[in-house]
Each structure stands twice: as structure tokens, then as C-alpha cells.
mmCIF file of C-alpha atoms in Angstrom:
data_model
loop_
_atom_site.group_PDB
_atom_site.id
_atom_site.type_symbol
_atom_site.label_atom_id
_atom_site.label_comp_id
_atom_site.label_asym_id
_atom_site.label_seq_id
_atom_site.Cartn_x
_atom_site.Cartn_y
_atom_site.Cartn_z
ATOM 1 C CA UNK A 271 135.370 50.503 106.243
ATOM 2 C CA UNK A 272 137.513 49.469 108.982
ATOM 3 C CA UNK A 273 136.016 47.147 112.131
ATOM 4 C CA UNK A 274 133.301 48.393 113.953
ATOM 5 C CA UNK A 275 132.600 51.540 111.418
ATOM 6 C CA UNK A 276 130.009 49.663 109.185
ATOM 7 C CA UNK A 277 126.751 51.482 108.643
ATOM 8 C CA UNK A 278 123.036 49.988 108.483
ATOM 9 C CA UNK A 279 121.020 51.587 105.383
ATOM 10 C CA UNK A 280 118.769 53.011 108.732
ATOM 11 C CA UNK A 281 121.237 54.965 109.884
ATOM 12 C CA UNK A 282 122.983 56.821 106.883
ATOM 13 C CA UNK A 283 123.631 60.160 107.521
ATOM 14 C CA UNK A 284 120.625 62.640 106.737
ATOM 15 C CA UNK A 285 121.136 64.961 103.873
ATOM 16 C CA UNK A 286 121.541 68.242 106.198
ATOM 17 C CA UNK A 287 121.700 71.701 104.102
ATOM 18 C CA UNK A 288 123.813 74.225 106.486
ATOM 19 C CA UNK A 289 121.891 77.771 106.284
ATOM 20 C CA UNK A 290 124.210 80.817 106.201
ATOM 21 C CA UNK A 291 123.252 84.802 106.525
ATOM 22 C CA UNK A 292 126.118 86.392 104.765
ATOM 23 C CA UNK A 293 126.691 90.405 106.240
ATOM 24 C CA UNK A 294 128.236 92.578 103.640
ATOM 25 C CA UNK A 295 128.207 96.349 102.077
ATOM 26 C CA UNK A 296 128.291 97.930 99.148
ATOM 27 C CA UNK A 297 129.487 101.133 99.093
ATOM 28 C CA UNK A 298 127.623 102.705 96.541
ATOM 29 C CA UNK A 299 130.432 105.420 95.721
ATOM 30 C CA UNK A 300 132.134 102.668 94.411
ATOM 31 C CA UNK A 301 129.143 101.525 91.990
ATOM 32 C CA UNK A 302 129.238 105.360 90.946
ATOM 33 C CA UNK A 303 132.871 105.054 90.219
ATOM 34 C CA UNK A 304 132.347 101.833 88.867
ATOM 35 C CA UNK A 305 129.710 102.929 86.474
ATOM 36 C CA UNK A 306 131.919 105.960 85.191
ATOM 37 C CA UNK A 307 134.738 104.094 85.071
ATOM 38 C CA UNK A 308 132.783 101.917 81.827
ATOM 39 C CA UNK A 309 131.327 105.312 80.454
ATOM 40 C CA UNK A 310 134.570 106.250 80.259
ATOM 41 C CA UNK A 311 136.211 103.632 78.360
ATOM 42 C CA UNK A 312 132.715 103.640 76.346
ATOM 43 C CA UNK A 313 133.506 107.328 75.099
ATOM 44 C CA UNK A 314 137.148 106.588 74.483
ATOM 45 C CA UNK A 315 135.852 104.263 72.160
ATOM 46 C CA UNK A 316 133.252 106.125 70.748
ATOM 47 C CA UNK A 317 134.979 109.269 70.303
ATOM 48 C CA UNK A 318 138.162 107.445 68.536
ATOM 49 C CA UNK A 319 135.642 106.583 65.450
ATOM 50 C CA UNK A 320 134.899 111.217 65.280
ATOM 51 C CA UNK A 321 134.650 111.480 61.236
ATOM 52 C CA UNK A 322 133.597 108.440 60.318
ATOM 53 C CA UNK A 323 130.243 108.800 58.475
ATOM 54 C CA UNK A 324 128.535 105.440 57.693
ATOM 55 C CA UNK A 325 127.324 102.124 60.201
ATOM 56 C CA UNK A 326 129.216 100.371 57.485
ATOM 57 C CA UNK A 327 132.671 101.708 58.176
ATOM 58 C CA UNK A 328 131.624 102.302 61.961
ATOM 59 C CA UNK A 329 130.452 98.659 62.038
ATOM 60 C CA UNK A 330 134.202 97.334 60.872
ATOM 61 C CA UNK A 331 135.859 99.717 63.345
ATOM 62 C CA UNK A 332 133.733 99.044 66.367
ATOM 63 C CA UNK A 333 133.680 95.031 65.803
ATOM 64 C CA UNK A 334 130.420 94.733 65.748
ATOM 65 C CA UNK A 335 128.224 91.603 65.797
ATOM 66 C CA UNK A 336 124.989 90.430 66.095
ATOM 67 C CA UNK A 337 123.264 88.284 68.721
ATOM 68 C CA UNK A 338 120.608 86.185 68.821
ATOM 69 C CA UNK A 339 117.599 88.561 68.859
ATOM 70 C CA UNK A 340 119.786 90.467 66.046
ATOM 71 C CA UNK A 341 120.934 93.351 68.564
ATOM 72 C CA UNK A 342 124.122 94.573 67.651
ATOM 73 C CA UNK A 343 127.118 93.874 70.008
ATOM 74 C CA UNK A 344 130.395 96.273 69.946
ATOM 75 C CA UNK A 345 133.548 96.164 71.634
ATOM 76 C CA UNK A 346 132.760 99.145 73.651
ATOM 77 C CA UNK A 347 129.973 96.367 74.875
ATOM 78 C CA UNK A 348 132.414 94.380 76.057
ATOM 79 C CA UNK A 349 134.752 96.064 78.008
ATOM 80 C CA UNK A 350 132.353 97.984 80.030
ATOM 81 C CA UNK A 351 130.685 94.830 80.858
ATOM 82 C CA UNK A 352 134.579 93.586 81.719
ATOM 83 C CA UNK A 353 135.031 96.807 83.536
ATOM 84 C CA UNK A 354 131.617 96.484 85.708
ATOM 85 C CA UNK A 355 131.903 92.497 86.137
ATOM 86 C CA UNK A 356 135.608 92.617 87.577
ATOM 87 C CA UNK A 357 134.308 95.762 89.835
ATOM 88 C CA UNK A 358 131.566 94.499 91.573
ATOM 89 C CA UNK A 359 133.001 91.246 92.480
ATOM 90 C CA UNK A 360 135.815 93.405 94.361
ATOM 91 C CA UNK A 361 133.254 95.617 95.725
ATOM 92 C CA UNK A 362 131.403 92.423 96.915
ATOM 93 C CA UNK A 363 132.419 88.693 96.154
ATOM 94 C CA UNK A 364 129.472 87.628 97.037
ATOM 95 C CA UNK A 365 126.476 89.150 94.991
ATOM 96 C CA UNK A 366 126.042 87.424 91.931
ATOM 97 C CA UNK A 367 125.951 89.490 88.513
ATOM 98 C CA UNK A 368 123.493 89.427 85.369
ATOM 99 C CA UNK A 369 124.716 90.920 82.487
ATOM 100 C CA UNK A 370 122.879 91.582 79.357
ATOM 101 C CA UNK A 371 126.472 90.798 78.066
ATOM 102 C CA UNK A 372 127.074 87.075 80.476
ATOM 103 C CA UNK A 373 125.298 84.163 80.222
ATOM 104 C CA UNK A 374 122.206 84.081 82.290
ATOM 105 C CA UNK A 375 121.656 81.327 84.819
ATOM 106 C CA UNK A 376 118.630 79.395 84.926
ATOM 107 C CA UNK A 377 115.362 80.932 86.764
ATOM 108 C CA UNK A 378 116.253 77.928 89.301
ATOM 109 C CA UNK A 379 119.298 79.399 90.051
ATOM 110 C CA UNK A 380 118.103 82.976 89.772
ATOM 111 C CA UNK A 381 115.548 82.654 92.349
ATOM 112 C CA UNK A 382 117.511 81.710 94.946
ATOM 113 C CA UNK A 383 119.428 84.962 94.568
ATOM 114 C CA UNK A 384 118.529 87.195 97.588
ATOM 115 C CA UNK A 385 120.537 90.126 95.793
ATOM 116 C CA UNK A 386 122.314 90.356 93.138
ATOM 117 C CA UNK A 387 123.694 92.879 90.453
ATOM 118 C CA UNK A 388 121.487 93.512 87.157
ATOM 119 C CA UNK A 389 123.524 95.233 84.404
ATOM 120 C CA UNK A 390 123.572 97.025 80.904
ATOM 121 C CA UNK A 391 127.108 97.716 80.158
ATOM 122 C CA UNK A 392 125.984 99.771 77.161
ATOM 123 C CA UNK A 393 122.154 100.146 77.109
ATOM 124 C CA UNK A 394 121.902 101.934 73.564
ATOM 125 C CA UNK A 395 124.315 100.165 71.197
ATOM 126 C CA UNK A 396 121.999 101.445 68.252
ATOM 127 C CA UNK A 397 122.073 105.037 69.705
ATOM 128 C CA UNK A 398 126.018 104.302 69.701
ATOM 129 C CA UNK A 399 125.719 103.066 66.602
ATOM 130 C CA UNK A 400 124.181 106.169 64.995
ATOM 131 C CA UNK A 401 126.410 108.450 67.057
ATOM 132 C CA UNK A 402 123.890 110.621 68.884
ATOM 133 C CA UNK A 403 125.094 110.156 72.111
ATOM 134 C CA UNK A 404 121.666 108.713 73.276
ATOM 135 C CA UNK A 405 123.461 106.167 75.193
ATOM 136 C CA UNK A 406 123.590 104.855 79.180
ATOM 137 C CA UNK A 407 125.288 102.340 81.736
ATOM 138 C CA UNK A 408 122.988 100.596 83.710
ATOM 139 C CA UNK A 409 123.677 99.338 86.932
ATOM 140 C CA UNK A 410 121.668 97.860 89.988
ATOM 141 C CA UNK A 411 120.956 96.117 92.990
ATOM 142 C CA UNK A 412 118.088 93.806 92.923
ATOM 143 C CA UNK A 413 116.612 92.541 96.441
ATOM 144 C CA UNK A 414 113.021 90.772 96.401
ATOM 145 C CA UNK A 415 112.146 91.572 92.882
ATOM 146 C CA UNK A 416 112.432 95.254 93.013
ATOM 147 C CA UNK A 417 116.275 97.153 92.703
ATOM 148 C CA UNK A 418 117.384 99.209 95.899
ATOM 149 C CA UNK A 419 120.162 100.880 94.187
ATOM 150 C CA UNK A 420 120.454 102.468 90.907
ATOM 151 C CA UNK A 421 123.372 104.651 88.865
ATOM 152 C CA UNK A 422 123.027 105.163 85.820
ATOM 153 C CA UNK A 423 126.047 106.718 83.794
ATOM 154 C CA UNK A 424 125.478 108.875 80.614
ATOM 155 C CA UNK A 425 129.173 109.171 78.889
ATOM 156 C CA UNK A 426 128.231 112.058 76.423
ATOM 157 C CA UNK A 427 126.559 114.167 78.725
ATOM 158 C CA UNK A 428 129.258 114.067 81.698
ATOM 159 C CA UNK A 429 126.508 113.108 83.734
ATOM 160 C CA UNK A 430 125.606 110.039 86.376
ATOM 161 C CA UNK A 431 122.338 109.540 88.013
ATOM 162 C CA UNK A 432 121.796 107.360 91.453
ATOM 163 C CA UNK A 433 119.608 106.266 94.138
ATOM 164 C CA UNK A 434 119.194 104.339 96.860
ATOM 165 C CA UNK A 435 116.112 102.841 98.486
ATOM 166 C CA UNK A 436 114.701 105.734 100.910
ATOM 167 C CA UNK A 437 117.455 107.549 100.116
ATOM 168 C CA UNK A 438 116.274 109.978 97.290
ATOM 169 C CA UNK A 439 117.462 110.166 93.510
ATOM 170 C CA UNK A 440 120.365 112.408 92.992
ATOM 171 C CA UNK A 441 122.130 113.716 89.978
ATOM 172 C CA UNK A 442 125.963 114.355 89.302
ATOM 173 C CA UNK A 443 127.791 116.303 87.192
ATOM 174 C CA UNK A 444 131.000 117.894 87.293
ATOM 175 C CA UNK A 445 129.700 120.789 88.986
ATOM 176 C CA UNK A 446 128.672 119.194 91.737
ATOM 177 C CA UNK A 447 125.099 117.108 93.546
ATOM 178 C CA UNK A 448 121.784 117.584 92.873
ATOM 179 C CA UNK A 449 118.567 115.848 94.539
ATOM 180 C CA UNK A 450 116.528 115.044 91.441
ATOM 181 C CA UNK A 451 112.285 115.127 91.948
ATOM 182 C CA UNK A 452 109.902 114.590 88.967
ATOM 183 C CA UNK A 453 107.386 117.580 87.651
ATOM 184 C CA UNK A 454 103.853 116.989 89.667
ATOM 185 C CA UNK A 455 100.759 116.682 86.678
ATOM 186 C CA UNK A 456 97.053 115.793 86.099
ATOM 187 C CA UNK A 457 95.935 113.524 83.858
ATOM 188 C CA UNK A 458 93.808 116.113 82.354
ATOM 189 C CA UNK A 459 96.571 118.994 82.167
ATOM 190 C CA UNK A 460 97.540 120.171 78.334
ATOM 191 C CA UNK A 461 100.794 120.247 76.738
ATOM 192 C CA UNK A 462 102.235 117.459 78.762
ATOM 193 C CA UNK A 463 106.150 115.940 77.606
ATOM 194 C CA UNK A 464 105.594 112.618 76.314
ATOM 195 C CA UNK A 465 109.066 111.069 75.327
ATOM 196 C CA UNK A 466 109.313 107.564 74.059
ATOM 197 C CA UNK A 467 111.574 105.438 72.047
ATOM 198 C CA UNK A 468 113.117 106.396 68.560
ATOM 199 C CA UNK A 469 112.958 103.116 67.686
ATOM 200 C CA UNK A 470 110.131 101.629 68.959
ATOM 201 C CA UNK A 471 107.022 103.881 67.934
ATOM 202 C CA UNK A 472 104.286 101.703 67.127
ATOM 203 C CA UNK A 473 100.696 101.863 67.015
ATOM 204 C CA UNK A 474 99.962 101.124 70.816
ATOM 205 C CA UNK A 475 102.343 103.783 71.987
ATOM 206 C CA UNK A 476 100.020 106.106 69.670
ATOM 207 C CA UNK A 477 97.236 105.213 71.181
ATOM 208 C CA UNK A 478 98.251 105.895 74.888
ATOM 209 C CA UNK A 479 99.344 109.430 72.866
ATOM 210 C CA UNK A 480 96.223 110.277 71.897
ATOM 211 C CA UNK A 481 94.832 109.948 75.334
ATOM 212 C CA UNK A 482 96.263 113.169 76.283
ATOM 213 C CA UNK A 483 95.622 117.087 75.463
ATOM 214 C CA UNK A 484 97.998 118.270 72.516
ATOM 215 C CA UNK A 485 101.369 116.520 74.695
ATOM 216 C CA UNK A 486 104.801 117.706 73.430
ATOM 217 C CA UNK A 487 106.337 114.348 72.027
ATOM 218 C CA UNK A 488 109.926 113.985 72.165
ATOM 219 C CA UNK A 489 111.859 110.727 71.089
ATOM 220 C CA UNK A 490 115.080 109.741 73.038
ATOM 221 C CA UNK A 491 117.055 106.342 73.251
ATOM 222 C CA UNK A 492 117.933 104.193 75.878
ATOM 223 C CA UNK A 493 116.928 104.606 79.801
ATOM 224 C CA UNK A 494 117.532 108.400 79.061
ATOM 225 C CA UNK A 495 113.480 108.286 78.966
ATOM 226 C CA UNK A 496 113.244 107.247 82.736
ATOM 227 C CA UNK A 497 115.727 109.706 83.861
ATOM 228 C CA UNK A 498 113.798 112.358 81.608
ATOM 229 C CA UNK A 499 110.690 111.872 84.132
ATOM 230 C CA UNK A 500 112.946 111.359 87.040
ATOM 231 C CA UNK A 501 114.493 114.595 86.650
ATOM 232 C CA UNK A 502 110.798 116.346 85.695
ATOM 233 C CA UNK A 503 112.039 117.205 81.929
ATOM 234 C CA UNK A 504 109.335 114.898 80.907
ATOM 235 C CA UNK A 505 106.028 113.795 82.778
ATOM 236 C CA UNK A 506 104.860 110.188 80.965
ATOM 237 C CA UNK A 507 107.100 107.521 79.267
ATOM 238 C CA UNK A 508 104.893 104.844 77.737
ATOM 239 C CA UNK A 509 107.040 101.605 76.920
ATOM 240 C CA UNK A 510 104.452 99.636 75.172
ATOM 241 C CA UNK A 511 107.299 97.539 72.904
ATOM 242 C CA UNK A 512 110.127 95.009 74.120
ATOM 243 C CA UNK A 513 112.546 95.627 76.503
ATOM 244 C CA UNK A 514 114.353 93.879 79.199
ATOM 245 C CA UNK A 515 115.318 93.592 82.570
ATOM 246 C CA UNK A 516 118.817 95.250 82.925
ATOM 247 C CA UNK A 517 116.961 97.895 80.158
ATOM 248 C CA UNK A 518 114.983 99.507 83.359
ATOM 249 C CA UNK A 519 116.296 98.465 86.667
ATOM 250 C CA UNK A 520 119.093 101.002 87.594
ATOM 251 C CA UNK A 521 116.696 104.124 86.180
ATOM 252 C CA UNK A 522 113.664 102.246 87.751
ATOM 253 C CA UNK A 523 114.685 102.938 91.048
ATOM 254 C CA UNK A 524 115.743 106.827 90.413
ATOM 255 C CA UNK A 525 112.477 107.188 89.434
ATOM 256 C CA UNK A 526 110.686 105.537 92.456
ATOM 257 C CA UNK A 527 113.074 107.681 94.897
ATOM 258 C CA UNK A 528 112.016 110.688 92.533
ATOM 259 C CA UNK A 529 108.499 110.924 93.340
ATOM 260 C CA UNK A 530 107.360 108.782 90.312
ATOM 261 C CA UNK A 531 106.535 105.233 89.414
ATOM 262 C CA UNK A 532 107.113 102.500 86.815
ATOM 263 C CA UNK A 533 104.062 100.530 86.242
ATOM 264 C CA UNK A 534 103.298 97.261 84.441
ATOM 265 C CA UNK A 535 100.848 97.710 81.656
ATOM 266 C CA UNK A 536 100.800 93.965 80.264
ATOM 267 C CA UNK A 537 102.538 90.966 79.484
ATOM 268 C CA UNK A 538 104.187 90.522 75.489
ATOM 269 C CA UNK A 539 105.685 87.926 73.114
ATOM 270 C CA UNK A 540 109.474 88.791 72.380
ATOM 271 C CA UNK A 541 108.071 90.556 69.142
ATOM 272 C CA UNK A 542 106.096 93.423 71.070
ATOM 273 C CA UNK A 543 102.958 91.729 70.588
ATOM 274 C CA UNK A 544 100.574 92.702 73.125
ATOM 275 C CA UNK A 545 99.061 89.239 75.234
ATOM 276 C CA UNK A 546 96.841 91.530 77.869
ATOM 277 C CA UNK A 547 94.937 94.422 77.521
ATOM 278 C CA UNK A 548 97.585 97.127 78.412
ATOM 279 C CA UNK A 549 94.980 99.608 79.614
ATOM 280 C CA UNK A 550 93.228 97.398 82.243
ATOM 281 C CA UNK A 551 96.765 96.025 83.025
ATOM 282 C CA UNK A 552 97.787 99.447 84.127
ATOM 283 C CA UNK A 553 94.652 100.084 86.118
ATOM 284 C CA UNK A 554 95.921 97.395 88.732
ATOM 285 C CA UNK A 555 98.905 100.032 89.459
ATOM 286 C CA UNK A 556 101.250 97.181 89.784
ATOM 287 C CA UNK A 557 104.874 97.917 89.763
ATOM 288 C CA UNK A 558 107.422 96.152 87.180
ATOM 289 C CA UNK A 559 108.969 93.502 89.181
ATOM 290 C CA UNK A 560 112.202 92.068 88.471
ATOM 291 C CA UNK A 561 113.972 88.299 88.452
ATOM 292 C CA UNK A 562 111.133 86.641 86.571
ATOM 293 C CA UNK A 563 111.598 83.582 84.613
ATOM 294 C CA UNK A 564 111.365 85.548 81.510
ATOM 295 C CA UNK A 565 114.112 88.572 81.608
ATOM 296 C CA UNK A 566 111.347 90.486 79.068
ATOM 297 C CA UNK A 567 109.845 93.064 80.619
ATOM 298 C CA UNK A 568 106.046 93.756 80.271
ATOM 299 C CA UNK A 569 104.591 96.557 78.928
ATOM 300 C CA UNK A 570 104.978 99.891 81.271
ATOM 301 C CA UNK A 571 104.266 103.107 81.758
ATOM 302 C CA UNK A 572 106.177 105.583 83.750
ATOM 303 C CA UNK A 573 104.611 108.613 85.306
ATOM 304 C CA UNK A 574 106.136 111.481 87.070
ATOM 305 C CA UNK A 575 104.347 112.806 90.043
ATOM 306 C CA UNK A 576 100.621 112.357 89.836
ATOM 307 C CA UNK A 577 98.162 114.590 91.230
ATOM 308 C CA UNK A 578 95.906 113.654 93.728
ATOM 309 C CA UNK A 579 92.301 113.239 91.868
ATOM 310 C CA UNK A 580 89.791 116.029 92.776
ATOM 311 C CA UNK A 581 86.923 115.425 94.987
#
């Protein structure tokens, strides 16, 4: 240092951290449009493969892979999640974005996020995969462990569901806007619509069946089963298998500003495997809560709109 500019160790200078509250919007026509814009290049995709019969030749045509945990990846995967990523960081440069389809950053990163985007670019690739058009886009904004806006897309149906927090769940088409609310039931009614996964039907979501008066079962893919009880074509969706985060976050919140709730039943291994008793978990009433160290989601269960008990 030049004369006179020496420091002492005493007097180094303090390591300071410079707090900043960042004021932004998001538009959330633009996550709609952004949303659509990926179920739209999904279906181009999808629809280009019309006649072919077999995952086999399906699987060469689509580029499929397999991941990690064996899921299958296709390219209709990866250029939604293109589509989304490059959208939201124009909508807002300053959110950061997990992507089922992106490398996660570390919980120690993750929890410093006061928002940030969670997102399913194709939440479904089986469904896509068998071609029954059982298939979503998932996108949401996460504040505080709980999202506070949520569209899901569905490409097949022409349709896009959305809400915002204290704003009410809505439903799109090309016909127009709908507010969505979910059917009102009693524990104790008959005949109630049960959907759950047509992949995942194992002996614990049986059990939670059998709890009920003769319910009508139906079996859908992807978050289609949220939006089922958001929009009151189904009462009860019991997820008592694996999923994640950007699985339920986007159709989480359409369900909350529906009249309904998504509850936390108990904590699993990443093969399903239950590690609490589900039904005193669900007792507690505790909502699924989002940005955990673990993306897995616990067990839940999501009603519609529950009847006050009688006196």
C-alpha cells in the first residue's frame, strides 16, 4: 500500500452484508400465456407421432431417456421446460426457477429463496407416453413454503386452470372464464368420486378406499386429479405413493382458492414406503408445505369442500 494507507489487523474492514428488498410483478397473464405457450409445443409434438402404435417406436421418435429414478424424459420435456425457463426470466429476472427438468440447488441455497418459480414442464410423461392425453404443465409461485399462484395447462383438453392467492381458482377454455369451486360432501355421504393415480394404486390407497360408502373410483394421470376436486368432478384424491414438489404446487393452490385443501398424511422413503402413520398424520390437518430439503412430497390427501360436522 502506498504511505500512510497501512492497516492494523484491529481495524480491517468488517465483513458488512448490504440487505436489499427487490419490488417486482408478475403479471400472471403472462404465466397463462407462458404455460400454453409449452402445451402447445407439447401437442405439436405429441400429435406428430398420430399412428404410431407401440412405446417402442414412440420411444425412438420422441427421444426418450431415462433419469435417475428411471422416469422417462422426452423431447417434448425439454422444450417446454426451455419454453417456461426463458419466459419467466423475461417476465421477472429476478425469481429464481426449479425445474423438475434443471438442476436443483442445494436446500442452502433454496432457503434463502423468498419466491421463486416451481415447475413441471410435462407432469405426465408416462400418460404421454401411452397417448391418453392424461397429461399437464405445471407452473407456480412459491412464497413462504406455500405457492400463491398456480396455472396449470392441459394441451389435449384445450383447457388452462389458474389461481391466485385470495383471488379464486378460475378455469379457461376457448369459450371463455369460469370461477371454478369444489362439490361440498360429508364424510359419511355414499357414492362419493374417488380418483387416484393409474399408476400408483397400492394397498394404502385401498385402504383409505374402503373407508368410504360404495365411492365411484376413477383413475386419472398427472395433477388432472387435483383439478378433478378443484373443479367438483371429484370430491377426495388420496396420494398415498411418491410424488414431488413441482408434481402438486401449481394445482395445489387452485384447489386451496377452490374451497378445498391439500393435506399432509405422512412422511415416505423415495420407494412409497410409508415412515408415519398416514391416518394420524392427516388428523393434524396440516397443509403440504413446499421448499423442504427433500423435494418428495409426503403422503396427502385432497378433499373438496367438507361439511361442517353435525352437532
Amino acid at each position: 500500500m502506498g504511505a500512510g494507507l497501512s492497516l492494523s489487523r484491529a481495524e480491517e474492514v468488517p465483513d458488512y452484508a448490504m440487505h436489499l428488498q427487490i419490488k417486482a410483478e408478475v403479471p400472471v397473464e403472462d404465466v397463462i400465456a407462458t404455460a400454453q405457450a409449452a402445451g402447445r409445443a407439447i401437442l405439436q409434438i405429441y400429435n406428430s407421432e398420430v399412428g404410431f402404435a407401440t412405446v417402442r417406436i414412440e420411444a425412438s421418435t420422441w427421444e426418450v431417456q431415462m433419469k435417475s429414478d428411471q422416469s422417462p424424459l422426452t423431447r417434448a420435456d425439454k422444450e417446454a421446460n426451455t419454453i417456461i425457463c426463458q419466459a419467466l426470466q423475461n417476465i421477472n429476472p429476478h425469481i429464481p426457477i426449479v425445474s423438475e427438468e434443471n438442476k436443483i440447488a442445494s436446500h442452502a441455497v433454496r432457503q434463502k429463496y423468498q419466491y421463486y418459480w416451481l415447475v413441471d414442464p410435462l407432469d405426465g410423461t408416462k400418460e404421454f407416453l401411452k397417448r391418453n392425453g392424461q397429461f399437464t404443465v405445471n407452473i407456480a409461485l412459491i412464497a413462504n413454503g406455500a405457492p400463491i399462484i398456480g396455472v396449470v395447462d392441459v394441451p389435449c383438453q384445450g383447457k388452462t386452470y389458474w389461481a391466485v392467492k385470495g383471488k379464486g381458482a378460475w378455469l379457461r377454455t376457448g369459450e371463455g372464464q369460469r370461477r371454478i369451486q369444489c362439490a361440498e360432501f360429508g364424510f359419511e355421504d355414499p357414492g362419493l368420486k374417488i380418483c387416484a393415480s393409474a399408476s400408483h394404486l397400492n394397498k394404502e390407497t385401498e385402504e383409505f378406499i374402503q373407508l368410504f360408502k360404495n365411492p365411484e373410483f376413477v383413475q386419472v394421470g398427472s395433477s388432472l386429479k387435483l383439478l378433478m376436486v378443484a373443479e367438483g368432478a371429484a370430491h377426495i384424491y388420496p396420494r398415498l405413493a411418491p410424488t414431488c414438489e413441482w408434481d402438486t404446487a401449481a394445482a395445489d393452490i387452485i384447489v386451496r382458492e377452490a374451497g378445498g385443501v391439500v393435506l399432509a398424511a405422512g412422511n415416505q422413503d423415495n420407494k412409497g414406503n410409508p415412515l408415519q402413520d398416514w391416518k394420524e398424520e392427516l388428523l393434524k390437518e396440516a397443509p403440504v408445505v413446499y421448499n423442504k430439503e427433500d423435494v418428495l412430497n409426503p403422503y396427502f390427501v385432497v378433499f373438496g369442500k367438507r361439511k361442517a360436522a353435525g352437532p
